Amino acid sequence: MFPTSARLALAIILGGCLYLILSPAPREPLKPVYNLQHSQIEDVIEPEDNWCQPDECASGRWEPRKPPFTSLEQFQKAYANRLDVLWKGCSAIPDPNLGPKKVSTKGSVDEIRLMQVMNWTWTPYVGELRKWDAEEFMVRLLKSPGGLILIGGEWYNTGQYVPSSDNWCYSDSITQQHNHALGYLLNQANLDFDRNSPHLPMYDHKNVRQLLLKPHDPITRKVLERAGVPESRLERPVVTMLEEHMLIGQRDIRAITERLGASKDYYWYHNFQRVPGWEKYVADAVEPRPEEEGTVTEDSIVLMNAGAHWSRHELAMLPPRPTDKEEQARVKETYKQMMKLVIGRIKHLDRLSIFYRSTAPGHPVCEKSADPYSNGIVARDAEKDITPRLKAQVEGEVKQQRARWDWDLFEVHNELWRKAIDGLMRDRAWRRSRTGMAQGAKWYYLDLWSLDLQRPDAHSEPGVDCLHCEYLL
């Protein structure tokens, strides 16, 4: 039985952020957070077993791994594959007696932290996580014209070792985490890929990664037969990654911010990574091919995010206002205008399921946390007043610089997407009820806020970086 689009996207997220080891649910579950409404998912497949539903899987808590890893060798054996190197550790939490610059980045302290981070597993309050099946996942991607397209922040090559880092826990953006974790999971199943073949569009673009199954590899032949699709499907990517920080470019950003008071003469110094024309790339990728009708019939999947870069720090062209509240109101308005543009440019695409992933929270003073919070309620109470806590760590002008990171807007922007997507799907359901059909893309909001909020202990460089996360598997 192949997973639905919703379950497929959750497999990507939960395969990248979670450890996929199941534990018993607590006796008195808390109320699940809003995620995907089961009734809104078209053509959903009811589970044969006690799987959590899409609106349930990301509502839960982190519990100790049973049995725990007790050595680096145990961890390496559990997660080894034929294409990736064996990872050695995570950056250690700074020792206040030594100072952050004197903390060893190798050796036993890093091994210990790796065990600390990896010795927790995600447990939904309702149901269980379905065990990862890389071949089934690949069969599902082959059955769609465009496979999986990830759009968001910084990338490294999927399934390849990052030479600059000896640490398993290295990370530079949340979307990149999914990319790297997905590549690792696929490598565990011995799936092998060609990358950016010259016949593909944008094959030489530095911010585009396109993965095609190697046509003569035995595992490729196996999944191709299982999928029941023609040989021509191997000529196109199964996974594509587009490094696109803001989702819109300089011209659009200028137009939006100038309406809010920015100067037309503002010097553009920003180095936002972009894939200009990504909307057309997606439209072409998801277009059904006549020779594949009847076999390549599933929706293509887009998984996207644009969050942390939309702040006063990055939107420096917006002139100052008397209060932080007034300034942040304009940042929120620019974000809403960006959403309007993006939605309008891709919502008409048929045979496409679009999943917007919530932006993950930062945790001020994350170096003081060695374990997850016990549940989402405890986490939310402990992590309130985020901007005052950020500012409390520094002195002088740096306090206002910290405030302009606007970490407190992440959840505000997430809520804008949740409401917009709820409206898009309600409109789609109304049109379907009236006409028996509904054209255009399906939209879903993946709410992973509580899952991420509960892991203050799992940041890439405690004491240095308390925004980027590191729990990849």
Tab-separated table of C-alpha atoms in Angstrom:
chain	number	residue	atom	x	y	z
A	1	MET	CA	0.000	0.000	0.000
A	2	PHE	CA	1.556	3.305	-1.045
A	3	PRO	CA	1.378	6.355	1.248
A	4	THR	CA	-0.821	9.314	0.468
A	5	SER	CA	0.716	12.711	-0.267
A	6	ALA	CA	0.099	13.782	3.316
A	7	ARG	CA	1.706	10.682	4.776
A	8	LEU	CA	4.557	10.983	2.284
A	9	ALA	CA	5.398	14.518	3.352
A	10	LEU	CA	5.187	13.550	7.011
A	11	ALA	CA	7.611	10.712	6.267
A	12	ILE	CA	10.064	13.286	4.951
A	13	ILE	CA	9.674	15.529	7.972
A	14	LEU	CA	9.527	12.821	10.583
A	15	GLY	CA	12.262	10.866	8.875
A	16	GLY	CA	14.480	13.939	9.046
A	17	CYS	CA	13.545	15.310	12.467
A	18	LEU	CA	12.609	12.173	14.348
A	19	TYR	CA	14.377	8.966	15.173
A	20	LEU	CA	11.620	6.636	13.940
A	21	ILE	CA	11.839	4.407	17.021
A	22	LEU	CA	8.469	3.776	18.625
A	23	SER	CA	7.634	3.918	22.320
A	24	PRO	CA	4.354	3.517	24.305
A	25	ALA	CA	2.122	6.594	24.385
A	26	PRO	CA	1.361	8.257	27.756
A	27	ARG	CA	-1.844	7.235	29.484
A	28	GLU	CA	-3.366	10.733	29.510
A	29	PRO	CA	-2.525	12.410	26.190
A	30	LEU	CA	-2.633	16.167	25.836
A	31	LYS	CA	-4.824	17.741	23.202
A	32	PRO	CA	-3.054	17.530	19.810
A	33	VAL	CA	-1.931	20.746	18.184
A	34	TYR	CA	-3.439	21.778	14.863
A	35	ASN	CA	-1.684	20.166	11.942
A	36	LEU	CA	-3.451	18.572	8.977
A	37	GLN	CA	-7.166	18.058	9.252
A	38	HIS	CA	-7.833	14.441	8.300
A	39	SER	CA	-11.174	15.334	6.757
A	40	GLN	CA	-9.454	17.823	4.425
A	41	ILE	CA	-7.103	15.258	2.888
A	42	GLU	CA	-8.496	13.964	-0.371
A	43	ASP	CA	-8.365	10.253	-1.192
A	44	VAL	CA	-6.774	9.417	2.161
A	45	ILE	CA	-5.910	5.758	2.820
A	46	GLU	CA	-7.108	4.508	6.182
A	47	PRO	CA	-4.279	2.829	8.121
A	48	GLU	CA	-4.212	-0.940	8.459
A	49	ASP	CA	-2.379	-0.680	11.775
A	50	ASN	CA	-2.227	1.770	14.657
A	51	TRP	CA	-0.542	4.527	12.662
A	52	CYS	CA	-0.979	8.111	13.746
A	53	GLN	CA	-2.932	10.237	11.308
A	54	PRO	CA	-1.375	13.319	9.660
A	55	ASP	CA	-2.959	15.641	12.241
A	56	GLU	CA	-1.640	13.464	15.088
A	57	CYS	CA	1.959	12.453	14.304
A	58	ALA	CA	3.577	15.763	15.276
A	59	SER	CA	1.674	16.047	18.564
A	60	GLY	CA	3.531	14.181	21.262
A	61	ARG	CA	6.660	14.274	23.367
A	62	TRP	CA	10.272	13.102	23.392
A	63	GLU	CA	10.924	9.988	25.478
A	64	PRO	CA	14.171	8.178	26.360
A	65	ARG	CA	15.353	5.670	23.762
A	66	LYS	CA	14.866	2.058	24.840
A	67	PRO	CA	17.443	0.589	24.964
A	68	PRO	CA	19.726	3.633	24.888
A	69	PHE	CA	22.928	3.961	22.920
A	70	THR	CA	25.783	3.477	25.359
A	71	SER	CA	28.705	3.808	22.968
A	72	LEU	CA	29.674	5.503	19.743
A	73	GLU	CA	30.119	2.083	18.166
A	74	GLN	CA	26.475	1.185	18.863
A	75	PHE	CA	25.272	4.374	17.231
A	76	GLN	CA	27.520	3.951	14.205
A	77	LYS	CA	26.380	0.374	13.697
A	78	ALA	CA	22.697	1.370	13.872
A	79	TYR	CA	23.008	4.194	11.337
A	80	ALA	CA	25.796	3.035	9.029
A	81	ASN	CA	25.259	2.809	5.270
A	82	ARG	CA	27.471	2.125	2.290
A	83	LEU	CA	27.733	5.730	1.049
A	84	ASP	CA	28.165	7.907	4.158
A	85	VAL	CA	31.067	8.118	6.569
A	86	LEU	CA	30.628	7.134	10.210
A	87	TRP	CA	29.846	10.229	12.255
A	88	LYS	CA	31.874	10.925	15.375
A	89	GLY	CA	30.011	13.380	17.540
A	90	CYS	CA	28.177	16.653	18.113
A	91	SER	CA	29.709	19.953	19.213
A	92	ALA	CA	29.923	19.812	22.972
A	93	ILE	CA	28.054	22.164	25.288
A	94	PRO	CA	30.517	24.888	26.406
A	95	ASP	CA	32.186	24.451	29.771
A	96	PRO	CA	31.738	27.767	31.625
A	97	ASN	CA	35.040	27.174	33.403
A	98	LEU	CA	36.909	27.043	30.099
A	99	GLY	CA	34.963	29.442	27.908
A	100	PRO	CA	33.262	28.532	24.618
A	101	LYS	CA	36.408	29.006	22.510
A	102	LYS	CA	38.323	26.435	24.549
A	103	VAL	CA	35.825	23.606	24.322
A	104	SER	CA	37.096	20.584	22.416
A	105	THR	CA	35.240	19.894	19.172
A	106	LYS	CA	36.478	16.314	18.993
A	107	GLY	CA	36.965	13.372	21.296
A	108	SER	CA	34.989	11.952	24.163
A	109	VAL	CA	32.977	15.101	25.014
A	110	ASP	CA	31.548	15.192	21.497
A	111	GLU	CA	30.758	11.474	21.616
A	112	ILE	CA	28.899	11.972	24.888
A	113	ARG	CA	26.811	14.791	23.444
A	114	LEU	CA	25.989	12.695	20.374
A	115	MET	CA	24.625	10.011	22.701
A	116	GLN	CA	22.666	12.631	24.665
A	117	VAL	CA	20.992	14.045	21.549
A	118	MET	CA	20.281	10.678	19.919
A	119	ASN	CA	18.996	8.923	23.021
A	120	TRP	CA	15.535	10.469	22.688
A	121	THR	CA	12.715	9.272	20.472
A	122	TRP	CA	9.507	10.987	19.385
A	123	THR	CA	6.280	9.449	20.653
A	124	PRO	CA	2.922	10.692	19.286
A	125	TYR	CA	0.139	10.928	21.839
A	126	VAL	CA	-2.207	9.148	19.431
A	127	GLY	CA	-1.118	6.167	17.338
A	128	GLU	CA	2.384	5.232	16.241
A	129	LEU	CA	4.844	6.431	13.646
A	130	ARG	CA	4.945	4.232	10.610
A	131	LYS	CA	8.346	2.616	10.094
A	132	TRP	CA	10.387	4.178	7.301
A	133	ASP	CA	10.487	2.184	4.049
A	134	ALA	CA	12.867	3.804	1.559
A	135	GLU	CA	11.843	1.611	-1.373
A	136	GLU	CA	8.149	2.293	-0.856
A	137	PHE	CA	8.941	5.975	-0.582
A	138	MET	CA	10.833	5.878	-3.881
A	139	VAL	CA	8.031	3.951	-5.585
A	140	ARG	CA	5.620	6.725	-4.549
A	141	LEU	CA	7.916	9.405	-5.989
A	142	LEU	CA	8.244	7.529	-9.276
A	143	LYS	CA	4.469	7.454	-9.580
A	144	SER	CA	4.358	11.271	-9.742
A	145	PRO	CA	5.664	13.457	-12.603
A	146	GLY	CA	7.848	15.703	-10.443
A	147	GLY	CA	8.605	13.553	-7.409
A	148	LEU	CA	9.535	15.579	-4.342
A	149	ILE	CA	10.657	19.222	-4.600
A	150	LEU	CA	12.065	20.904	-1.493
A	151	ILE	CA	12.189	24.707	-1.501
A	152	GLY	CA	13.855	26.688	1.242
A	153	GLY	CA	17.158	27.499	2.912
A	154	GLU	CA	20.763	26.374	2.546
A	155	TRP	CA	21.637	22.979	1.095
A	156	TYR	CA	24.421	20.498	0.984
A	157	ASN	CA	24.520	17.610	-1.479
A	158	THR	CA	22.094	14.917	-0.424
A	159	GLY	CA	23.731	11.755	0.790
A	160	GLN	CA	27.240	13.137	0.586
A	161	TYR	CA	29.663	13.781	3.431
A	162	VAL	CA	30.196	17.425	4.309
A	163	PRO	CA	34.006	17.766	4.277
A	164	SER	CA	34.050	20.795	6.590
A	165	SER	CA	32.358	18.937	9.439
A	166	ASP	CA	33.217	15.820	11.405
A	167	ASN	CA	29.998	16.145	13.369
A	168	TRP	CA	26.820	14.212	12.710
A	169	CYS	CA	24.914	17.116	14.172
A	170	TYR	CA	26.160	19.817	11.806
A	171	SER	CA	23.376	21.901	10.342
A	172	ASP	CA	22.922	25.269	8.647
A	173	SER	CA	19.164	25.425	8.111
A	174	ILE	CA	16.074	23.441	8.917
A	175	THR	CA	15.303	22.694	5.284
A	176	GLN	CA	18.886	21.559	4.745
A	177	GLN	CA	18.399	19.135	7.630
A	178	HIS	CA	15.544	17.451	5.802
A	179	ASN	CA	17.665	17.320	2.675
A	180	HIS	CA	20.644	15.715	4.361
A	181	ALA	CA	18.566	13.356	6.507
A	182	LEU	CA	16.508	12.259	3.506
A	183	GLY	CA	19.670	11.508	1.566
A	184	TYR	CA	21.033	9.489	4.459
A	185	LEU	CA	17.822	7.489	4.791
A	186	LEU	CA	17.788	6.697	1.077
A	187	ASN	CA	21.435	5.646	1.200
A	188	GLN	CA	20.597	3.186	3.972
A	189	ALA	CA	18.440	1.354	1.418
A	190	ASN	CA	21.344	1.341	-1.093
A	191	LEU	CA	19.491	3.648	-3.491
A	192	ASP	CA	21.991	5.385	-5.743
A	193	PHE	CA	21.592	8.564	-7.789
A	194	ASP	CA	22.944	10.603	-10.640
A	195	ARG	CA	23.066	14.299	-9.790
A	196	ASN	CA	22.295	17.287	-12.016
A	197	SER	CA	22.526	15.427	-15.316
A	198	PRO	CA	23.252	17.822	-18.240
A	199	HIS	CA	19.933	17.143	-19.980
A	200	LEU	CA	17.988	18.637	-17.055
A	201	PRO	CA	16.836	22.267	-16.780
A	202	MET	CA	19.029	24.375	-14.466
A	203	TYR	CA	21.509	21.480	-14.207
A	204	ASP	CA	24.392	23.944	-13.749
A	205	HIS	CA	22.653	26.300	-11.288
A	206	LYS	CA	24.539	26.432	-7.985
A	207	ASN	CA	21.322	26.468	-5.952
A	208	VAL	CA	19.616	23.530	-7.669
A	209	ARG	CA	20.160	19.858	-6.788
A	210	GLN	CA	18.383	17.237	-8.902
A	211	LEU	CA	18.582	13.544	-8.077
A	212	LEU	CA	17.785	10.854	-10.641
A	213	LEU	CA	17.872	7.132	-9.965
A	214	LYS	CA	20.791	5.447	-11.720
A	215	PRO	CA	19.001	3.594	-14.555
A	216	HIS	CA	21.089	0.395	-14.491
A	217	ASP	CA	21.367	0.008	-10.720
A	218	PRO	CA	19.660	-3.216	-9.463
A	219	ILE	CA	17.693	-1.348	-6.782
A	220	THR	CA	16.478	1.121	-9.409
A	221	ARG	CA	15.222	-1.753	-11.563
A	222	LYS	CA	13.429	-3.183	-8.549
A	223	VAL	CA	11.573	0.000	-7.569
A	224	LEU	CA	10.793	0.831	-11.210
A	225	GLU	CA	9.071	-2.543	-11.586
A	226	ARG	CA	7.199	-2.073	-8.310
A	227	ALA	CA	6.007	1.362	-9.416
A	228	GLY	CA	4.789	0.050	-12.778
A	229	VAL	CA	5.893	3.185	-14.608
A	230	PRO	CA	7.681	3.455	-17.969
A	231	GLU	CA	11.434	3.810	-18.418
A	232	SER	CA	10.970	7.450	-19.383
A	233	ARG	CA	10.249	8.341	-15.736
A	234	LEU	CA	13.922	7.699	-14.920
A	235	GLU	CA	14.895	10.638	-17.140
A	236	ARG	CA	13.523	13.105	-14.581
A	237	PRO	CA	14.427	13.765	-10.933
A	238	VAL	CA	12.779	11.951	-8.064
A	239	VAL	CA	14.072	14.532	-5.577
A	240	THR	CA	14.853	18.177	-6.327
A	241	MET	CA	16.208	20.782	-3.929
A	242	LEU	CA	15.919	24.517	-4.634
A	243	GLU	CA	17.861	26.884	-2.362
A	244	GLU	CA	15.498	29.843	-2.190
A	245	HIS	CA	15.763	31.932	0.979
A	246	MET	CA	12.902	34.399	0.574
A	247	LEU	CA	10.656	32.752	-2.087
A	248	ILE	CA	10.622	36.067	-3.952
A	249	GLY	CA	13.412	38.195	-5.457
A	250	GLN	CA	14.822	41.705	-5.156
A	251	ARG	CA	12.280	43.297	-7.484
A	252	ASP	CA	9.313	41.959	-5.511
A	253	ILE	CA	10.886	42.773	-2.144
A	254	ARG	CA	11.602	46.330	-3.254
A	255	ALA	CA	8.051	46.802	-4.519
A	256	ILE	CA	6.588	45.557	-1.231
A	257	THR	CA	8.895	47.506	1.077
A	258	GLU	CA	8.716	50.748	-0.928
A	259	ARG	CA	4.957	50.749	-0.399
A	260	LEU	CA	5.812	50.684	3.322
A	261	GLY	CA	8.253	53.554	3.216
A	262	ALA	CA	11.542	52.096	1.974
A	263	SER	CA	13.667	54.349	-0.218
A	264	LYS	CA	13.888	53.650	-3.944
A	265	ASP	CA	17.620	54.447	-3.651
A	266	TYR	CA	18.244	51.747	-1.022
A	267	TYR	CA	21.566	49.976	-1.725
A	268	TRP	CA	20.916	46.250	-2.122
A	269	TYR	CA	23.713	44.494	-0.250
A	270	HIS	CA	21.822	41.276	0.522
A	271	ASN	CA	23.085	37.898	-0.602
A	272	PHE	CA	19.858	35.939	-0.426
A	273	GLN	CA	20.341	32.664	-2.286
A	274	ARG	CA	17.821	32.339	-5.106
A	275	VAL	CA	16.554	30.209	-7.951
A	276	PRO	CA	14.945	32.853	-10.204
A	277	GLY	CA	11.983	31.346	-12.013
A	278	TRP	CA	11.527	28.528	-9.509
A	279	GLU	CA	7.769	28.761	-9.988
A	280	LYS	CA	8.099	27.875	-13.695
A	281	TYR	CA	10.520	25.089	-12.826
A	282	VAL	CA	7.911	23.580	-10.508
A	283	ALA	CA	5.131	24.031	-13.078
A	284	ASP	CA	7.149	22.222	-15.748
A	285	ALA	CA	8.231	19.459	-13.352
A	286	VAL	CA	4.708	18.556	-12.222
A	287	GLU	CA	3.149	18.630	-15.710
A	288	PRO	CA	1.900	15.128	-16.664
A	289	ARG	CA	3.586	13.523	-19.673
A	290	PRO	CA	1.226	12.060	-22.290
A	291	GLU	CA	3.251	8.862	-22.645
A	292	GLU	CA	2.961	8.237	-18.884
A	293	GLU	CA	-0.767	8.763	-18.423
A	294	GLY	CA	-2.326	5.810	-16.653
A	295	THR	CA	0.870	4.936	-14.755
A	296	VAL	CA	2.379	8.168	-13.387
A	297	THR	CA	-0.818	9.291	-11.704
A	298	GLU	CA	0.026	10.521	-8.190
A	299	ASP	CA	0.480	14.128	-7.099
A	300	SER	CA	3.945	15.634	-7.182
A	301	ILE	CA	5.005	17.005	-3.781
A	302	VAL	CA	6.379	20.431	-2.854
A	303	LEU	CA	7.726	20.913	0.662
A	304	MET	CA	8.542	24.558	1.329
A	305	ASN	CA	9.396	27.103	4.004
A	306	ALA	CA	10.364	30.753	4.260
A	307	GLY	CA	10.714	31.916	7.816
A	308	ALA	CA	13.817	33.070	9.662
A	309	HIS	CA	15.085	35.464	6.997
A	310	TRP	CA	11.930	37.616	7.202
A	311	SER	CA	12.998	39.932	10.035
A	312	ARG	CA	13.954	43.540	10.681
A	313	HIS	CA	17.582	42.429	10.573
A	314	GLU	CA	17.214	41.300	6.951
A	315	LEU	CA	14.646	43.902	5.854
A	316	ALA	CA	16.940	46.778	6.741
A	317	MET	CA	15.433	48.918	3.973
A	318	LEU	CA	12.324	49.512	6.105
A	319	PRO	CA	12.755	52.891	7.870
A	320	PRO	CA	12.615	52.974	11.683
A	321	ARG	CA	9.445	53.575	13.645
A	322	PRO	CA	8.944	54.768	17.244
A	323	THR	CA	8.398	51.288	18.717
A	324	ASP	CA	9.391	47.684	18.112
A	325	LYS	CA	5.709	46.821	17.826
A	326	GLU	CA	5.203	49.249	14.935
A	327	GLU	CA	8.326	48.014	13.155
A	328	GLN	CA	7.320	44.382	13.522
A	329	ALA	CA	3.857	45.159	12.201
A	330	ARG	CA	5.473	46.227	8.940
A	331	VAL	CA	7.612	43.080	8.810
A	332	LYS	CA	4.422	41.072	9.221
A	333	GLU	CA	2.807	43.038	6.393
A	334	THR	CA	5.756	42.372	4.066
A	335	TYR	CA	5.459	38.689	4.915
A	336	LYS	CA	1.748	38.674	4.100
A	337	GLN	CA	2.444	40.320	0.748
A	338	MET	CA	5.134	37.716	-0.024
A	339	MET	CA	2.661	34.930	0.775
A	340	LYS	CA	0.067	36.490	-1.521
A	341	LEU	CA	2.545	36.553	-4.413
A	342	VAL	CA	3.789	32.999	-3.873
A	343	ILE	CA	0.348	31.482	-3.445
A	344	GLY	CA	-0.964	33.291	-6.503
A	345	ARG	CA	1.893	32.013	-8.662
A	346	ILE	CA	1.530	28.289	-7.902
A	347	LYS	CA	-1.989	27.634	-6.596
A	348	HIS	CA	-3.341	26.962	-10.100
A	349	LEU	CA	-1.073	23.934	-10.646
A	350	ASP	CA	-2.964	20.643	-10.912
A	351	ARG	CA	-1.731	17.288	-9.651
A	352	LEU	CA	0.342	18.992	-6.961
A	353	SER	CA	0.279	18.752	-3.161
A	354	ILE	CA	2.031	21.662	-1.429
A	355	PHE	CA	3.142	21.308	2.169
A	356	TYR	CA	4.253	24.382	4.072
A	357	ARG	CA	6.454	23.391	7.007
A	358	SER	CA	6.334	25.601	10.081
A	359	THR	CA	9.470	27.568	10.897
A	360	ALA	CA	11.252	26.083	13.908
A	361	PRO	CA	11.759	28.158	17.070
A	362	GLY	CA	15.060	29.307	18.505
A	363	HIS	CA	15.945	28.710	22.158
A	364	PRO	CA	17.867	31.483	23.961
A	365	VAL	CA	20.608	30.102	26.239
A	366	CYS	CA	20.193	26.631	24.728
A	367	GLU	CA	23.580	25.699	26.195
A	368	LYS	CA	21.886	25.407	29.599
A	369	SER	CA	19.659	22.533	28.412
A	370	ALA	CA	20.943	18.969	28.342
A	371	ASP	CA	17.571	17.246	27.837
A	372	PRO	CA	14.237	17.887	26.061
A	373	TYR	CA	11.284	19.379	27.871
A	374	SER	CA	8.853	16.807	29.238
A	375	ASN	CA	6.004	17.963	26.953
A	376	GLY	CA	4.755	20.839	24.836
A	377	ILE	CA	3.004	22.703	27.655
A	378	VAL	CA	6.159	22.793	29.768
A	379	ALA	CA	8.162	23.879	26.717
A	380	ARG	CA	5.807	26.722	25.838
A	381	ASP	CA	5.871	28.071	29.399
A	382	ALA	CA	9.665	27.839	29.641
A	383	GLU	CA	10.294	29.444	26.243
A	384	LYS	CA	8.024	32.490	26.561
A	385	ASP	CA	9.419	36.041	26.573
A	386	ILE	CA	11.937	35.050	23.927
A	387	THR	CA	13.148	38.546	22.973
A	388	PRO	CA	13.863	39.756	26.536
A	389	ARG	CA	15.788	36.523	27.134
A	390	LEU	CA	17.806	37.056	23.943
A	391	LYS	CA	18.642	40.621	24.941
A	392	ALA	CA	19.560	39.650	28.502
A	393	GLN	CA	22.636	37.783	27.270
A	394	VAL	CA	24.357	40.888	25.821
A	395	GLU	CA	25.081	44.516	26.614
A	396	GLY	CA	24.779	47.879	24.908
A	397	GLU	CA	23.776	48.250	21.263
A	398	VAL	CA	23.915	44.496	20.759
A	399	LYS	CA	20.666	44.213	22.707
A	400	GLN	CA	18.720	45.947	19.937
A	401	GLN	CA	20.523	43.911	17.289
A	402	ARG	CA	19.292	40.769	19.023
A	403	ALA	CA	15.764	42.148	19.155
A	404	ARG	CA	15.849	42.741	15.386
A	405	TRP	CA	16.348	39.015	14.771
A	406	ASP	CA	12.584	38.862	15.446
A	407	TRP	CA	12.544	35.306	16.715
A	408	ASP	CA	9.192	36.166	18.279
A	409	LEU	CA	7.726	36.596	14.777
A	410	PHE	CA	8.374	32.989	13.736
A	411	GLU	CA	5.177	31.751	15.336
A	412	VAL	CA	3.263	34.801	14.035
A	413	HIS	CA	4.345	34.011	10.478
A	414	ASN	CA	3.531	30.330	10.955
A	415	GLU	CA	0.019	31.293	11.964
A	416	LEU	CA	-0.364	33.381	8.803
A	417	TRP	CA	0.379	30.281	6.719
A	418	ARG	CA	-1.933	28.096	8.789
A	419	LYS	CA	-4.852	30.478	8.277
A	420	ALA	CA	-4.109	31.001	4.590
A	421	ILE	CA	-3.897	27.276	3.918
A	422	ASP	CA	-7.063	26.618	5.886
A	423	GLY	CA	-8.822	29.150	3.654
A	424	LEU	CA	-7.382	27.628	0.470
A	425	MET	CA	-8.556	24.162	1.386
A	426	ARG	CA	-11.985	25.343	2.497
A	427	ASP	CA	-12.400	27.071	-0.842
A	428	ARG	CA	-11.280	23.924	-2.631
A	429	ALA	CA	-13.736	21.798	-0.632
A	430	TRP	CA	-16.563	24.242	-1.468
A	431	ARG	CA	-15.777	24.108	-5.200
A	432	ARG	CA	-15.590	20.335	-5.084
A	433	SER	CA	-18.960	20.093	-3.332
A	434	ARG	CA	-20.586	22.306	-5.975
A	435	THR	CA	-19.001	20.920	-9.136
A	436	GLY	CA	-17.745	17.457	-8.160
A	437	MET	CA	-14.168	18.494	-8.932
A	438	ALA	CA	-11.608	20.996	-7.765
A	439	GLN	CA	-8.744	22.215	-9.903
A	440	GLY	CA	-5.436	23.548	-8.694
A	441	ALA	CA	-2.987	22.538	-6.002
A	442	LYS	CA	-3.846	20.977	-2.665
A	443	TRP	CA	-2.344	22.801	0.319
A	444	TYR	CA	-1.363	21.468	3.739
A	445	TYR	CA	0.239	23.031	6.791
A	446	LEU	CA	2.761	20.896	8.690
A	447	ASP	CA	2.774	22.144	12.267
A	448	LEU	CA	6.033	20.978	13.873
A	449	TRP	CA	6.317	23.892	16.286
A	450	SER	CA	5.692	21.930	19.488
A	451	LEU	CA	7.959	19.090	18.377
A	452	ASP	CA	10.826	21.543	17.825
A	453	LEU	CA	10.070	23.713	20.851
A	454	GLN	CA	10.602	20.710	23.119
A	455	ARG	CA	14.278	20.324	22.044
A	456	PRO	CA	16.335	23.206	23.492
A	457	ASP	CA	19.120	20.671	23.945
A	458	ALA	CA	19.396	19.870	20.226
A	459	HIS	CA	21.060	22.864	18.597
A	460	SER	CA	24.112	22.672	16.393
A	461	GLU	CA	26.506	24.787	18.460
A	462	PRO	CA	25.295	25.374	22.034
A	463	GLY	CA	26.448	28.720	23.328
A	464	VAL	CA	27.127	29.925	19.778
A	465	ASP	CA	24.044	29.052	17.701
A	466	CYS	CA	20.705	28.426	19.419
A	467	LEU	CA	18.599	28.683	16.257
A	468	HIS	CA	19.688	25.862	13.935
A	469	CYS	CA	18.793	22.321	14.958
A	470	GLU	CA	20.631	19.062	14.761
A	471	TYR	CA	18.320	16.078	15.396
A	472	LEU	CA	18.445	14.606	11.898
A	473	LEU	CA	17.365	10.997	12.419
